[in-house]
XYZ file of C-alpha atoms in Angstrom:
126
model
C 37.544 -14.703 -8.329
C 34.603 -12.542 -9.444
C 33.965 -9.050 -8.117
C 31.072 -9.710 -5.694
C 29.607 -6.179 -5.841
C 29.595 -6.192 -9.642
C 27.998 -9.644 -9.731
C 25.384 -8.579 -7.182
C 24.517 -5.464 -9.191
C 24.137 -7.548 -12.329
C 21.824 -9.988 -10.540
C 19.678 -7.160 -9.210
C 19.328 -5.790 -12.736
C 17.922 -9.021 -14.205
C 14.490 -9.054 -15.791
C 12.058 -11.798 -14.838
C 12.836 -13.718 -18.002
C 16.591 -13.444 -17.414
C 16.156 -14.601 -13.803
C 14.161 -17.611 -15.035
C 16.920 -18.455 -17.532
C 19.526 -18.143 -14.769
C 17.439 -20.429 -12.555
C 17.204 -23.041 -15.315
C 20.933 -22.805 -15.985
C 21.800 -23.307 -12.316
C 19.385 -26.224 -11.937
C 21.004 -27.938 -14.949
C 24.269 -27.793 -13.038
C 22.813 -29.238 -9.836
C 22.129 -26.031 -7.910
C 18.545 -25.896 -6.677
C 16.810 -22.512 -6.591
C 15.746 -23.065 -2.972
C 19.392 -23.350 -1.913
C 20.309 -20.154 -3.755
C 17.364 -18.327 -2.193
C 18.303 -19.587 1.263
C 21.778 -18.142 0.852
C 20.747 -14.853 -0.771
C 17.213 -14.558 0.618
C 17.622 -12.595 3.853
C 19.796 -9.865 2.329
C 17.686 -9.539 -0.817
C 14.424 -9.859 1.110
C 15.322 -7.049 3.467
C 16.241 -4.734 0.608
C 13.191 -5.658 -1.462
C 10.823 -5.101 1.468
C 12.226 -1.638 2.146
C 12.029 -0.703 -1.512
C 8.422 -1.857 -1.764
C 7.421 0.356 1.156
C 9.204 3.362 -0.337
C 7.562 2.847 -3.722
C 4.008 2.766 -2.354
C 2.301 5.891 -3.620
C -1.386 5.000 -3.329
C -3.197 4.765 -0.034
C -6.720 3.906 1.113
C -8.496 6.084 3.668
C -10.824 3.984 5.818
C -13.375 5.283 8.300
C -13.068 2.964 11.304
C -15.450 4.774 13.662
C -17.909 7.615 13.140
C -17.389 8.861 16.689
C -19.882 10.712 18.897
C -20.375 13.681 16.552
C -21.773 11.771 13.580
C -23.438 14.838 12.056
C -20.053 16.557 11.705
C -18.538 13.399 10.219
C -21.454 13.067 7.754
C -20.824 16.657 6.632
C -17.142 15.874 5.997
C -18.090 12.697 4.087
C -20.415 14.690 1.822
C -17.682 17.294 1.295
C -14.998 14.721 0.467
C -16.945 12.078 -1.474
C -18.662 13.651 -4.445
C -22.131 12.520 -5.427
C -23.259 11.257 -2.022
C -26.591 12.346 -0.688
C -27.371 12.748 2.989
C -28.796 9.227 3.282
C -25.783 7.588 1.606
C -23.311 9.577 3.706
C -25.187 8.637 6.898
C -25.167 4.942 5.911
C -21.446 5.109 5.198
C -20.691 6.635 8.612
C -22.974 4.258 10.503
C -21.642 1.233 8.600
C -18.020 1.829 9.615
C -15.452 0.460 8.974
C -15.840 1.598 5.367
C -13.404 2.975 2.800
C -13.807 6.688 2.167
C -11.315 7.081 -0.686
C -9.007 4.567 -2.333
C -5.811 5.038 -4.307
C -5.004 8.557 -3.102
C -1.590 10.131 -2.548
C -0.004 10.119 0.888
C -0.489 13.875 1.264
C -4.171 13.657 0.370
C -4.645 10.701 2.730
C -3.063 12.648 5.604
C -5.201 15.689 4.815
C -8.380 13.580 4.798
C -7.391 11.910 8.062
C -6.910 15.324 9.679
C -10.332 16.548 8.469
C -12.135 13.478 9.743
C -10.354 13.427 13.085
C -11.211 17.099 13.614
C -14.866 16.127 13.036
C -14.574 13.356 15.653
C -14.094 10.268 13.481
C -11.366 7.650 13.615
C -9.501 7.056 10.361
C -7.023 4.414 9.266
C -4.669 4.776 6.298
C -3.600 1.608 4.513
């Protein structure tokens, strides 16, 4: 009988093309891909989901509410988002929810969230 751990490691190392070839091979022998996924799905799905969350390195900072102190929030928007005039920054704050910055690192997203919350705004990181 095959070494299960070794076989599992080899399967995890397959490229997309190799996985497609394996799928075709198994289907030729009467094994449907849905059946194989049903057997291996929960274990692989749990691992893949955790890995995807760990690999995420870009976050979006979204202003969900300008708060009561909109002038302070507008000042932070103008400081953080380069090239915005007073009118544009005011429209951004009043038009919440709006993205402030997209594709930033986790550290930068946390720093921006802290700045905006200190100014009275509500921020969401996605």
